[in-house]
PDB file of C-alpha atoms and ligand atoms in Angstrom:
ATOM      1  CA  MET A 183       0.078  -0.159  -0.136  1.00 59.00           C
ATOM      2  CA  SER A 184       1.316   3.483  -0.975  1.00 65.00           C
ATOM      3  CA  PRO A 185       1.211   6.369   1.366  1.00 67.00           C
ATOM      4  CA  THR A 186      -0.456   8.298  -1.456  1.00 79.00           C
ATOM      5  CA  SER A 187      -3.339   5.702  -1.698  1.00 94.00           C
ATOM      6  CA  PRO A 188      -6.951   7.123  -0.914  1.00 97.00           C
ATOM      7  CA  ARG A 189      -7.699   6.679   2.861  1.00 98.00           C
ATOM      8  CA  ILE A 190     -11.327   4.739   2.773  1.00 98.00           C
ATOM      9  CA  ALA A 191     -13.862   4.935   5.281  1.00 98.00           C
ATOM     10  CA  ILE A 192     -16.655   2.109   5.195  1.00 98.00           C
ATOM     11  CA  VAL A 193     -20.311   3.250   6.757  1.00 98.00           C
ATOM     12  CA  GLY A 194     -22.241   0.432   7.567  1.00 97.00           C
ATOM     13  CA  VAL A 195     -19.133  -1.693   8.452  1.00 98.00           C
ATOM     14  CA  ALA A 196     -20.936  -4.449  10.246  1.00 97.00           C
ATOM     15  CA  GLY A 197     -23.450  -5.000   7.451  1.00 97.00           C
ATOM     16  CA  ARG A 198     -22.877  -7.784   4.976  1.00 96.00           C
ATOM     17  CA  MET A 199     -21.600  -5.462   2.389  1.00 97.00           C
ATOM     18  CA  GLY A 200     -19.450  -3.783   4.900  1.00 98.00           C
ATOM     19  CA  ARG A 201     -17.727  -6.632   6.169  1.00 98.00           C
ATOM     20  CA  THR A 202     -16.756  -7.740   2.720  1.00 98.00           C
ATOM     21  CA  LEU A 203     -15.562  -4.088   1.497  1.00 98.00           C
ATOM     22  CA  VAL A 204     -13.176  -4.226   4.489  1.00 98.00           C
ATOM     23  CA  ALA A 205     -11.627  -7.436   3.114  1.00 98.00           C
ATOM     24  CA  ALA A 206     -11.666  -5.744  -0.265  1.00 98.00           C
ATOM     25  CA  VAL A 207      -9.872  -2.572   0.981  1.00 98.00           C
ATOM     26  CA  GLU A 208      -7.329  -5.038   2.823  1.00 97.00           C
ATOM     27  CA  GLN A 209      -6.704  -6.858  -0.602  1.00 97.00           C
ATOM     28  CA  ASP A 210      -6.269  -3.773  -2.636  1.00 97.00           C
ATOM     29  CA  ALA A 211      -2.603  -2.628  -2.752  1.00 96.00           C
ATOM     30  CA  GLN A 212      -3.752   0.858  -3.585  1.00 96.00           C
ATOM     31  CA  ALA A 213      -6.282   1.699  -1.315  1.00 97.00           C
ATOM     32  CA  ARG A 214      -5.775   2.228   2.548  1.00 97.00           C
ATOM     33  CA  LEU A 215      -8.650   1.143   5.168  1.00 98.00           C
ATOM     34  CA  ALA A 216      -8.759   4.311   7.487  1.00 98.00           C
ATOM     35  CA  ALA A 217     -12.409   3.905   9.272  1.00 98.00           C
ATOM     36  CA  GLY A 218     -15.282   1.995   9.860  1.00 98.00           C
ATOM     37  CA  ILE A 219     -18.709   3.521  11.119  1.00 98.00           C
ATOM     38  CA  VAL A 220     -21.638   1.859  12.680  1.00 98.00           C
ATOM     39  CA  GLU A 221     -25.000   2.866  13.554  1.00 97.00           C
ATOM     40  CA  PRO A 222     -25.038   5.706  16.207  1.00 96.00           C
ATOM     41  CA  GLY A 223     -25.353   4.069  19.454  1.00 96.00           C
ATOM     42  CA  SER A 224     -24.300   0.647  18.374  1.00 97.00           C
ATOM     43  CA  SER A 225     -22.732  -1.842  20.905  1.00 97.00           C
ATOM     44  CA  LEU A 226     -20.116  -2.526  18.089  1.00 98.00           C
ATOM     45  CA  ALA A 227     -18.596   0.703  18.531  1.00 98.00           C
ATOM     46  CA  GLY A 228     -14.973   0.425  19.479  1.00 97.00           C
ATOM     47  CA  ALA A 229     -14.700  -3.233  18.092  1.00 98.00           C
ATOM     48  CA  ASP A 230     -11.725  -3.644  15.607  1.00 98.00           C
ATOM     49  CA  VAL A 231     -13.372  -3.698  12.114  1.00 98.00           C
ATOM     50  CA  GLY A 232     -10.959  -6.438  11.007  1.00 98.00           C
ATOM     51  CA  GLU A 233     -12.683  -8.658  13.884  1.00 98.00           C
ATOM     52  CA  LEU A 234     -16.088  -7.837  12.662  1.00 97.00           C
ATOM     53  CA  ALA A 235     -15.080  -8.767   9.258  1.00 97.00           C
ATOM     54  CA  GLY A 236     -13.487 -12.237  10.478  1.00 97.00           C
ATOM     55  CA  LEU A 237      -9.951 -11.165   9.544  1.00 97.00           C
ATOM     56  CA  GLY A 238      -8.554 -10.727  12.885  1.00 97.00           C
ATOM     57  CA  LYS A 239      -7.316  -7.446  14.378  1.00 97.00           C
ATOM     58  CA  LEU A 240      -6.562  -4.636  12.015  1.00 97.00           C
ATOM     59  CA  GLY A 241      -6.264  -1.890  14.137  1.00 97.00           C
ATOM     60  CA  VAL A 242      -9.198   0.320  13.114  1.00 97.00           C
ATOM     61  CA  ALA A 243     -11.793   0.686  15.740  1.00 98.00           C
ATOM     62  CA  ALA A 244     -15.609   0.958  14.377  1.00 98.00           C
ATOM     63  CA  SER A 245     -16.826   4.490  15.351  1.00 98.00           C
ATOM     64  CA  ASP A 246     -20.496   5.142  15.814  1.00 97.00           C
ATOM     65  CA  SER A 247     -19.820   8.859  14.688  1.00 97.00           C
ATOM     66  CA  LEU A 248     -18.876  10.119  10.882  1.00 97.00           C
ATOM     67  CA  GLU A 249     -17.891  13.131  12.718  1.00 97.00           C
ATOM     68  CA  ALA A 250     -15.534  11.640  15.114  1.00 97.00           C
ATOM     69  CA  VAL A 251     -13.255  10.303  11.964  1.00 98.00           C
ATOM     70  CA  VAL A 252     -13.926  12.905   9.546  1.00 98.00           C
ATOM     71  CA  ASP A 253     -10.052  13.993   9.515  1.00 97.00           C
ATOM     72  CA  ASN A 254      -9.191  10.325   8.770  1.00 97.00           C
ATOM     73  CA  PHE A 255     -10.398   9.615   5.352  1.00 98.00           C
ATOM     74  CA  ASP A 256     -10.425  10.821   1.842  1.00 98.00           C
ATOM     75  CA  VAL A 257     -13.381   8.586   0.224  1.00 98.00           C
ATOM     76  CA  LEU A 258     -16.575   7.132   2.087  1.00 98.00           C
ATOM     77  CA  ILE A 259     -17.738   3.985   0.727  1.00 98.00           C
ATOM     78  CA  ASP A 260     -21.643   3.779   1.761  1.00 98.00           C
ATOM     79  CA  PHE A 261     -23.762   0.560   1.238  1.00 98.00           C
ATOM     80  CA  THR A 262     -26.576   1.413   3.840  1.00 98.00           C
ATOM     81  CA  ALA A 263     -30.155   2.604   3.408  1.00 97.00           C
ATOM     82  CA  PRO A 264     -31.304   5.634   1.537  1.00 97.00           C
ATOM     83  CA  GLN A 265     -31.809   7.994   4.073  1.00 98.00           C
ATOM     84  CA  VAL A 266     -28.689   7.231   5.875  1.00 98.00           C
ATOM     85  CA  THR A 267     -26.761   7.483   2.424  1.00 98.00           C
ATOM     86  CA  LEU A 268     -28.417  10.926   1.852  1.00 98.00           C
ATOM     87  CA  ALA A 269     -27.481  12.448   5.146  1.00 98.00           C
ATOM     88  CA  ASN A 270     -23.887  10.978   4.632  1.00 98.00           C
ATOM     89  CA  LEU A 271     -24.081  12.924   1.030  1.00 98.00           C
ATOM     90  CA  ALA A 272     -24.727  15.917   2.804  1.00 98.00           C
ATOM     91  CA  PHE A 273     -21.769  15.367   5.170  1.00 98.00           C
ATOM     92  CA  CYS A 274     -19.520  14.521   2.435  1.00 98.00           C
ATOM     93  CA  ALA A 275     -20.482  18.029   0.601  1.00 98.00           C
ATOM     94  CA  GLU A 276     -19.977  19.845   3.818  1.00 98.00           C
ATOM     95  CA  HIS A 277     -16.664  18.432   4.440  1.00 98.00           C
ATOM     96  CA  GLY A 278     -14.751  18.081   0.730  1.00 97.00           C
ATOM     97  CA  LYS A 279     -15.112  14.553   0.897  1.00 98.00           C
ATOM     98  CA  ARG A 280     -15.659  11.851  -1.742  1.00 98.00           C
ATOM     99  CA  ILE A 281     -18.330   9.195  -1.850  1.00 98.00           C
ATOM    100  CA  VAL A 282     -19.081   5.791  -3.501  1.00 98.00           C
ATOM    101  CA  ILE A 283     -22.578   5.024  -3.045  1.00 98.00           C
ATOM    102  CA  GLY A 284     -24.025   1.281  -3.457  1.00 97.00           C
ATOM    103  CA  THR A 285     -27.088   1.631  -1.506  1.00 96.00           C
ATOM    104  CA  THR A 286     -30.193   0.713  -3.540  1.00 92.00           C
ATOM    105  CA  GLY A 287     -34.029   1.228  -3.159  1.00 91.00           C
ATOM    106  CA  LEU A 288     -33.617   5.128  -3.536  1.00 95.00           C
ATOM    107  CA  SER A 289     -37.184   6.645  -4.606  1.00 95.00           C
ATOM    108  CA  GLY A 290     -37.081   8.720  -7.616  1.00 93.00           C
ATOM    109  CA  ASP A 291     -37.182  11.900  -5.571  1.00 96.00           C
ATOM    110  CA  GLU A 292     -34.269  10.660  -3.599  1.00 97.00           C
ATOM    111  CA  LEU A 293     -32.218   9.908  -6.723  1.00 95.00           C
ATOM    112  CA  ALA A 294     -32.892  13.364  -7.665  1.00 96.00           C
ATOM    113  CA  GLN A 295     -31.419  14.493  -4.531  1.00 97.00           C
ATOM    114  CA  LEU A 296     -28.111  12.951  -5.439  1.00 97.00           C
ATOM    115  CA  ASP A 297     -28.065  15.519  -8.267  1.00 97.00           C
ATOM    116  CA  ASP A 298     -28.210  18.263  -5.953  1.00 97.00           C
ATOM    117  CA  TYR A 299     -24.708  17.693  -4.662  1.00 98.00           C
ATOM    118  CA  LYS A 300     -23.016  16.558  -8.005  1.00 97.00           C
ATOM    119  CA  ALA A 301     -21.598  20.276  -8.327  1.00 97.00           C
ATOM    120  CA  GLN A 302     -19.752  19.636  -5.168  1.00 97.00           C
ATOM    121  CA  VAL A 303     -19.153  16.073  -4.497  1.00 98.00           C
ATOM    122  CA  PRO A 304     -17.007  13.718  -6.743  1.00 98.00           C
ATOM    123  CA  MET A 305     -19.559  10.617  -6.259  1.00 98.00           C
ATOM    124  CA  VAL A 306     -19.967   7.151  -7.887  1.00 98.00           C
ATOM    125  CA  PHE A 307     -23.619   5.899  -7.514  1.00 97.00           C
ATOM    126  CA  ALA A 308     -24.137   2.503  -9.057  1.00 94.00           C
ATOM    127  CA  PRO A 309     -26.767   0.174  -7.988  1.00 88.00           C
ATOM    128  CA  ASN A 310     -24.234  -2.624  -9.006  1.00 89.00           C
ATOM    129  CA  MET A 311     -20.603  -2.363  -8.756  1.00 93.00           C
ATOM    130  CA  SER A 312     -19.823  -5.609 -10.243  1.00 93.00           C
ATOM    131  CA  VAL A 313     -17.564  -5.388 -13.448  1.00 90.00           C
ATOM    132  CA  GLY A 314     -19.565  -8.450 -14.915  1.00 94.00           C
ATOM    133  CA  VAL A 315     -22.840  -6.474 -14.473  1.00 93.00           C
ATOM    134  CA  ASN A 316     -21.797  -3.462 -15.972  1.00 92.00           C
ATOM    135  CA  LEU A 317     -20.412  -5.250 -19.046  1.00 91.00           C
ATOM    136  CA  THR A 318     -23.749  -7.120 -19.300  1.00 95.00           C
ATOM    137  CA  LEU A 319     -25.479  -3.644 -19.522  1.00 94.00           C
ATOM    138  CA  LYS A 320     -23.184  -2.921 -22.539  1.00 91.00           C
ATOM    139  CA  LEU A 321     -24.467  -6.223 -24.038  1.00 94.00           C
ATOM    140  CA  LEU A 322     -28.059  -5.553 -23.291  1.00 97.00           C
ATOM    141  CA  GLN A 323     -27.791  -2.055 -25.139  1.00 94.00           C
ATOM    142  CA  THR A 324     -26.622  -3.985 -28.341  1.00 94.00           C
ATOM    143  CA  ALA A 325     -29.181  -6.830 -28.014  1.00 96.00           C
ATOM    144  CA  ALA A 326     -32.045  -4.156 -27.181  1.00 96.00           C
ATOM    145  CA  LYS A 327     -31.170  -2.238 -30.352  1.00 94.00           C
ATOM    146  CA  ALA A 328     -30.922  -5.328 -32.602  1.00 94.00           C
ATOM    147  CA  LEU A 329     -34.094  -7.328 -31.277  1.00 92.00           C
ATOM    148  CA  GLY A 330     -36.585  -4.642 -29.268  1.00 82.00           C
ATOM    149  CA  ASP A 331     -38.462  -3.139 -32.017  1.00 87.00           C
ATOM    150  CA  GLU A 332     -38.631  -6.276 -34.022  1.00 88.00           C
ATOM    151  CA  GLY A 333     -41.466  -8.219 -32.028  1.00 93.00           C
ATOM    152  CA  TYR A 334     -39.309  -9.559 -28.944  1.00 97.00           C
ATOM    153  CA  ASP A 335     -40.935  -9.488 -25.827  1.00 97.00           C
ATOM    154  CA  ILE A 336     -38.635  -7.989 -23.055  1.00 98.00           C
ATOM    155  CA  GLU A 337     -38.668  -9.470 -19.357  1.00 98.00           C
ATOM    156  CA  VAL A 338     -36.254  -8.780 -16.637  1.00 98.00           C
ATOM    157  CA  ILE A 339     -36.190 -11.650 -13.955  1.00 98.00           C
ATOM    158  CA  GLU A 340     -34.129 -11.274 -10.998  1.00 98.00           C
ATOM    159  CA  ALA A 341     -33.382 -13.369  -7.757  1.00 98.00           C
ATOM    160  CA  HIS A 342     -31.831 -12.509  -4.487  1.00 97.00           C
ATOM    161  CA  HIS A 343     -31.573 -13.724  -0.860  1.00 96.00           C
ATOM    162  CA  ARG A 344     -34.514 -13.647   1.775  1.00 97.00           C
ATOM    163  CA  HIS A 345     -33.030 -10.609   3.509  1.00 96.00           C
ATOM    164  CA  LYS A 346     -33.184  -8.256   0.838  1.00 95.00           C
ATOM    165  CA  VAL A 347     -35.655  -5.341   1.525  1.00 93.00           C
ATOM    166  CA  ASP A 348     -36.214  -3.465  -2.098  1.00 93.00           C
ATOM    167  CA  ALA A 349     -37.682  -5.159  -5.008  1.00 96.00           C
ATOM    168  CA  PRO A 350     -37.353  -5.365  -8.049  1.00 97.00           C
ATOM    169  CA  SER A 351     -33.531  -5.178  -7.037  1.00 95.00           C
ATOM    170  CA  GLY A 352     -31.840  -1.829  -8.167  1.00 91.00           C
ATOM    171  CA  THR A 353     -29.840  -3.713 -10.814  1.00 93.00           C
ATOM    172  CA  ALA A 354     -32.875  -5.368 -12.356  1.00 97.00           C
ATOM    173  CA  LEU A 355     -34.051  -1.593 -12.590  1.00 96.00           C
ATOM    174  CA  LYS A 356     -30.895  -0.592 -14.123  1.00 93.00           C
ATOM    175  CA  MET A 357     -31.088  -3.215 -16.646  1.00 96.00           C
ATOM    176  CA  GLY A 358     -34.547  -2.373 -17.750  1.00 98.00           C
ATOM    177  CA  GLU A 359     -33.743   1.427 -18.039  1.00 96.00           C
ATOM    178  CA  VAL A 360     -30.852   0.737 -20.285  1.00 95.00           C
ATOM    179  CA  VAL A 361     -33.194  -1.592 -22.396  1.00 97.00           C
ATOM    180  CA  ALA A 362     -35.909   1.070 -22.455  1.00 98.00           C
ATOM    181  CA  GLU A 363     -33.535   3.807 -23.078  1.00 96.00           C
ATOM    182  CA  SER A 364     -32.122   1.803 -26.028  1.00 95.00           C
ATOM    183  CA  LEU A 365     -35.932   1.653 -27.438  1.00 96.00           C
ATOM    184  CA  GLY A 366     -36.748   5.164 -26.877  1.00 96.00           C
ATOM    185  CA  ARG A 367     -39.430   3.752 -24.064  1.00 97.00           C
ATOM    186  CA  THR A 368     -39.266   4.671 -20.363  1.00 97.00           C
ATOM    187  CA  LEU A 369     -39.975   2.261 -17.440  1.00 97.00           C
ATOM    188  CA  LYS A 370     -42.676   4.712 -15.957  1.00 96.00           C
ATOM    189  CA  GLU A 371     -44.676   4.207 -18.990  1.00 97.00           C
ATOM    190  CA  HIS A 372     -43.786   0.581 -20.259  1.00 98.00           C
ATOM    191  CA  GLY A 373     -42.361  -1.042 -16.937  1.00 98.00           C
ATOM    192  CA  VAL A 374     -44.662  -3.677 -15.798  1.00 98.00           C
ATOM    193  CA  PHE A 375     -44.019  -4.625 -11.989  1.00 97.00           C
ATOM    194  CA  ALA A 376     -46.774  -6.941 -11.010  1.00 95.00           C
ATOM    195  CA  ARG A 377     -48.968  -9.426 -12.739  1.00 97.00           C
ATOM    196  CA  GLU A 378     -52.017 -11.085 -10.889  1.00 96.00           C
ATOM    197  CA  GLY A 379     -55.396 -12.754 -11.720  1.00 97.00           C
ATOM    198  CA  GLN A 380     -56.914 -11.510 -15.177  1.00 97.00           C
ATOM    199  CA  CYS A 381     -54.808  -9.331 -16.070  1.00 94.00           C
ATOM    200  CA  GLY A 382     -55.047  -9.884 -19.894  1.00 96.00           C
ATOM    201  CA  PRO A 383     -52.323 -10.613 -22.543  1.00 96.00           C
ATOM    202  CA  ARG A 384     -49.322  -8.793 -22.528  1.00 96.00           C
ATOM    203  CA  SER A 385     -48.721  -5.580 -24.707  1.00 96.00           C
ATOM    204  CA  ASP A 386     -45.992  -5.319 -27.234  1.00 95.00           C
ATOM    205  CA  ASN A 387     -43.844  -2.735 -25.613  1.00 96.00           C
ATOM    206  CA  GLU A 388     -44.000  -3.484 -22.205  1.00 97.00           C
ATOM    207  CA  ILE A 389     -41.002  -4.377 -20.404  1.00 98.00           C
ATOM    208  CA  GLY A 390     -41.916  -6.838 -17.295  1.00 98.00           C
ATOM    209  CA  PHE A 391     -40.275  -7.512 -14.144  1.00 98.00           C
ATOM    210  CA  ALA A 392     -40.395 -10.806 -12.039  1.00 98.00           C
ATOM    211  CA  THR A 393     -38.675 -11.106  -8.516  1.00 98.00           C
ATOM    212  CA  VAL A 394     -37.622 -14.155  -6.553  1.00 98.00           C
ATOM    213  CA  ARG A 395     -36.706 -13.859  -2.939  1.00 98.00           C
ATOM    214  CA  ALA A 396     -35.018 -17.112  -1.482  1.00 98.00           C
ATOM    215  CA  GLY A 397     -32.436 -18.542   0.906  1.00 98.00           C
ATOM    216  CA  ASP A 398     -28.781 -17.225   0.465  1.00 96.00           C
ATOM    217  CA  ILE A 399     -28.831 -16.259  -3.361  1.00 97.00           C
ATOM    218  CA  VAL A 400     -26.250 -13.437  -3.700  1.00 93.00           C
ATOM    219  CA  GLY A 401     -27.962 -11.947  -6.765  1.00 94.00           C
ATOM    220  CA  GLU A 402     -29.043 -13.477 -10.309  1.00 97.00           C
ATOM    221  CA  HIS A 403     -30.416 -11.225 -13.300  1.00 98.00           C
ATOM    222  CA  THR A 404     -31.948 -12.529 -16.502  1.00 98.00           C
ATOM    223  CA  VAL A 405     -33.059 -10.222 -19.365  1.00 98.00           C
ATOM    224  CA  MET A 406     -35.104 -12.301 -21.810  1.00 98.00           C
ATOM    225  CA  PHE A 407     -35.733 -11.349 -25.305  1.00 98.00           C
ATOM    226  CA  ALA A 408     -38.336 -13.800 -26.357  1.00 97.00           C
ATOM    227  CA  THR A 409     -40.332 -14.000 -29.824  1.00 97.00           C
ATOM    228  CA  GLU A 410     -41.951 -16.893 -31.726  1.00 96.00           C
ATOM    229  CA  GLY A 411     -39.103 -19.325 -32.486  1.00 97.00           C
ATOM    230  CA  GLU A 412     -36.540 -18.323 -30.102  1.00 97.00           C
ATOM    231  CA  ARG A 413     -35.619 -16.660 -27.333  1.00 97.00           C
ATOM    232  CA  ILE A 414     -32.301 -15.132 -25.793  1.00 97.00           C
ATOM    233  CA  GLU A 415     -31.619 -14.825 -22.460  1.00 98.00           C
ATOM    234  CA  ILE A 416     -28.598 -12.806 -21.278  1.00 98.00           C
ATOM    235  CA  THR A 417     -27.890 -13.556 -17.672  1.00 98.00           C
ATOM    236  CA  HIS A 418     -25.461 -12.595 -14.820  1.00 97.00           C
ATOM    237  CA  LYS A 419     -24.875 -14.433 -11.766  1.00 97.00           C
ATOM    238  CA  ALA A 420     -23.134 -13.306  -8.729  1.00 94.00           C
ATOM    239  CA  SER A 421     -21.720 -16.120  -6.622  1.00 93.00           C
ATOM    240  CA  SER A 422     -19.999 -13.690  -4.018  1.00 93.00           C
ATOM    241  CA  ARG A 423     -20.560 -10.312  -2.789  1.00 94.00           C
ATOM    242  CA  MET A 424     -16.675  -9.799  -3.240  1.00 96.00           C
ATOM    243  CA  THR A 425     -17.470  -8.807  -6.858  1.00 94.00           C
ATOM    244  CA  PHE A 426     -19.342  -6.057  -5.458  1.00 95.00           C
ATOM    245  CA  ALA A 427     -16.918  -5.034  -2.910  1.00 97.00           C
ATOM    246  CA  LYS A 428     -13.837  -5.092  -5.205  1.00 96.00           C
ATOM    247  CA  GLY A 429     -15.628  -2.759  -7.846  1.00 96.00           C
ATOM    248  CA  ALA A 430     -16.742  -0.469  -5.078  1.00 97.00           C
ATOM    249  CA  VAL A 431     -12.840   0.036  -3.869  1.00 97.00           C
ATOM    250  CA  ARG A 432     -11.940   0.229  -7.516  1.00 96.00           C
ATOM    251  CA  ALA A 433     -14.390   3.047  -7.889  1.00 97.00           C
ATOM    252  CA  ALA A 434     -12.962   4.714  -4.583  1.00 98.00           C
ATOM    253  CA  ARG A 435      -9.525   4.476  -6.145  1.00 97.00           C
ATOM    254  CA  TRP A 436     -10.777   6.183  -9.470  1.00 97.00           C
ATOM    255  CA  VAL A 437     -13.042   8.911  -7.663  1.00 98.00           C
ATOM    256  CA  ALA A 438     -10.204   9.877  -5.568  1.00 98.00           C
ATOM    257  CA  GLU A 439      -8.834  11.622  -8.643  1.00 97.00           C
ATOM    258  CA  ARG A 440     -12.085  13.083  -9.984  1.00 98.00           C
ATOM    259  CA  SER A 441     -13.616  16.541  -9.984  1.00 98.00           C
ATOM    260  CA  PRO A 442     -17.287  16.926  -8.583  1.00 98.00           C
ATOM    261  CA  GLY A 443     -19.720  14.897 -10.518  1.00 98.00           C
ATOM    262  CA  ARG A 444     -22.123  12.052 -10.265  1.00 98.00           C
ATOM    263  CA  TYR A 445     -20.526   9.025 -12.279  1.00 97.00           C
ATOM    264  CA  ASP A 446     -21.338   5.514 -12.668  1.00 94.00           C
ATOM    265  CA  MET A 447     -19.443   2.161 -13.044  1.00 93.00           C
ATOM    266  CA  GLN A 448     -19.512   2.621 -16.729  1.00 90.00           C
ATOM    267  CA  ASP A 449     -17.687   5.570 -16.104  1.00 95.00           C
ATOM    268  CA  VAL A 450     -15.106   3.851 -13.903  1.00 95.00           C
ATOM    269  CA  LEU A 451     -14.592   1.157 -16.260  1.00 92.00           C
ATOM    270  CA  ASP A 452     -14.512   3.334 -19.320  1.00 91.00           C
ATOM    271  CA  ILE A 453     -17.060   1.547 -21.264  1.00 85.00           C
ATOM    272  CA  LYS A 454     -19.345   4.399 -21.878  1.00 79.00           C
ATOM    273  CA  GLY A 455     -20.332   5.620 -25.482  1.00 67.00           C
TER     274      GLY A 455
HETATM  275  P1  NAD B 196     -26.864  -5.073   5.896  1.00 89.10           P
HETATM  276  O1  NAD B 196     -28.388  -4.563   6.324  1.00 89.10           O
HETATM  277  O2  NAD B 196     -26.521  -6.234   5.989  1.00 89.10           O
HETATM  278  O3  NAD B 196     -26.138  -3.775   6.183  1.00 89.10           O
HETATM  279  C1  NAD B 196     -26.396  -2.385   6.248  1.00 89.10           C
HETATM  280  C2  NAD B 196     -25.487  -1.966   7.240  1.00 89.10           C
HETATM  281  O4  NAD B 196     -25.821  -0.260   7.435  1.00 89.10           O
HETATM  282  C3  NAD B 196     -25.958  -2.575   8.706  1.00 89.10           C
HETATM  283  O5  NAD B 196     -24.986  -2.981   9.436  1.00 89.10           O
HETATM  284  C4  NAD B 196     -26.654  -1.258   9.380  1.00 89.10           C
HETATM  285  O6  NAD B 196     -26.201  -1.342  11.054  1.00 89.10           O
HETATM  286  C5  NAD B 196     -25.837  -0.081   8.889  1.00 89.10           C
HETATM  287  N1  NAD B 196     -26.412   1.170   9.225  1.00 89.10           N
HETATM  288  C6  NAD B 196     -27.615   1.861   9.139  1.00 89.10           C
HETATM  289  N2  NAD B 196     -27.710   2.818   9.166  1.00 89.10           N
HETATM  290  C7  NAD B 196     -26.574   3.185   9.642  1.00 89.10           C
HETATM  291  C8  NAD B 196     -26.184   4.600  10.132  1.00 89.10           C
HETATM  292  N3  NAD B 196     -26.657   5.604  10.462  1.00 89.10           N
HETATM  293  N4  NAD B 196     -24.688   4.657  10.559  1.00 89.10           N
HETATM  294  C9  NAD B 196     -23.819   3.585  10.085  1.00 89.10           C
HETATM  295  N5  NAD B 196     -24.290   2.497   9.677  1.00 89.10           N
HETATM  296  C10 NAD B 196     -25.573   2.203   9.552  1.00 89.10           C
HETATM  297  O7  NAD B 196     -27.466  -4.912   4.295  1.00 89.10           O
HETATM  298  P2  NAD B 196     -26.145  -5.075   3.027  1.00 89.10           P
HETATM  299  O8  NAD B 196     -26.737  -6.664   2.301  1.00 89.10           O
HETATM  300  O9  NAD B 196     -24.952  -4.824   3.486  1.00 89.10           O
HETATM  301  O10 NAD B 196     -26.933  -4.035   1.711  1.00 89.10           O
HETATM  302  C11 NAD B 196     -26.667  -2.842   2.006  1.00 89.10           C
HETATM  303  C12 NAD B 196     -27.346  -2.017   1.031  1.00 89.10           C
HETATM  304  O11 NAD B 196     -26.291  -2.185  -0.183  1.00 89.10           O
HETATM  305  C13 NAD B 196     -28.428  -2.364   0.386  1.00 89.10           C
HETATM  306  O12 NAD B 196     -29.013  -1.288  -0.208  1.00 89.10           O
HETATM  307  C14 NAD B 196     -28.330  -3.444  -0.823  1.00 89.10           C
HETATM  308  O13 NAD B 196     -29.427  -3.516  -1.732  1.00 89.10           O
HETATM  309  C15 NAD B 196     -27.078  -2.707  -1.280  1.00 89.10           C
HETATM  310  N6  NAD B 196     -26.261  -3.519  -2.096  1.00 89.10           N
HETATM  311  C16 NAD B 196     -25.500  -2.791  -3.312  1.00 89.10           C
HETATM  312  C17 NAD B 196     -24.489  -3.576  -4.058  1.00 89.10           C
HETATM  313  C18 NAD B 196     -24.011  -3.110  -5.318  1.00 89.10           C
HETATM  314  O14 NAD B 196     -23.397  -3.456  -5.893  1.00 89.10           O
HETATM  315  N7  NAD B 196     -24.695  -1.545  -5.353  1.00 89.10           N
HETATM  316  C19 NAD B 196     -24.272  -4.828  -3.872  1.00 89.10           C
HETATM  317  C20 NAD B 196     -24.915  -5.363  -2.624  1.00 89.10           C
HETATM  318  C21 NAD B 196     -25.769  -4.767  -1.875  1.00 89.10           C
END
């Protein structure tokens, strides 16, 4: 690790992603683990973040206050919950910090609030930080352009573990958006998020979503393009949270060098356009 590597703080460090992020920062020779933040009043405050992550002592004590560690870090990585993330973004704006946001389930209004800070804060926001998923988004653009207006029905199917609180997943929505944008459609108009009872036949241009919640599934997404005679399915399966954590640490290194703006993983990976 170099002394010029960005100093990283992980908020939600006791969570599923938080603990994986500790391991990912530790594995990255160009990032330094500087702080870990737990919920205010948490009994885990003071615990070594390495021990929380099952890695043994790393010499970084979890804090239950971002304010208390403000001088220790350059980039905050936040995988928590929408309202917590928005408060942390405001904190970063106030204190000249950078942020990588992995939290999903933000409402349309909450997503718009991210933009209120883009002139002040260099931020990467991506509902899925995996390199493979972001490449899949590129493949979906190509497939949608070639097939979408030629009588292919488009459906997005996703599966996650039983603890996930939002549905459809942020990644499923992003996949649907990418497909819709490529075809001049919008999810607001063409997205169908539930079918039950006598709902009638599907319309040509709708983009349907189906959700599975079960067991310990890390994250699986399929976009189906189906017509008479054939079906194309583009699928991504995550087998470990490490894929998201590594992507987030890569984003943190990248955003450490950027001027204010709202970026996504396609910017980080330089696969836009
Ligand atoms: P989790 O419930 O295991 O962890 C969330 C953690 O945030 C908890 O430990 C909680 O105590 C902590 N937290 C809540 N409020 C806090 C506060 N004010 N200060 C500090 N910590 C606080 O959830 P998870 O499975 O780790 O997922 C977290 C989020 O990340 C979800 O929105 C999930 O959908 C998202 N996620 C995104 C990606 C991606 O690639 N972008 C991948 C996986 C999960």
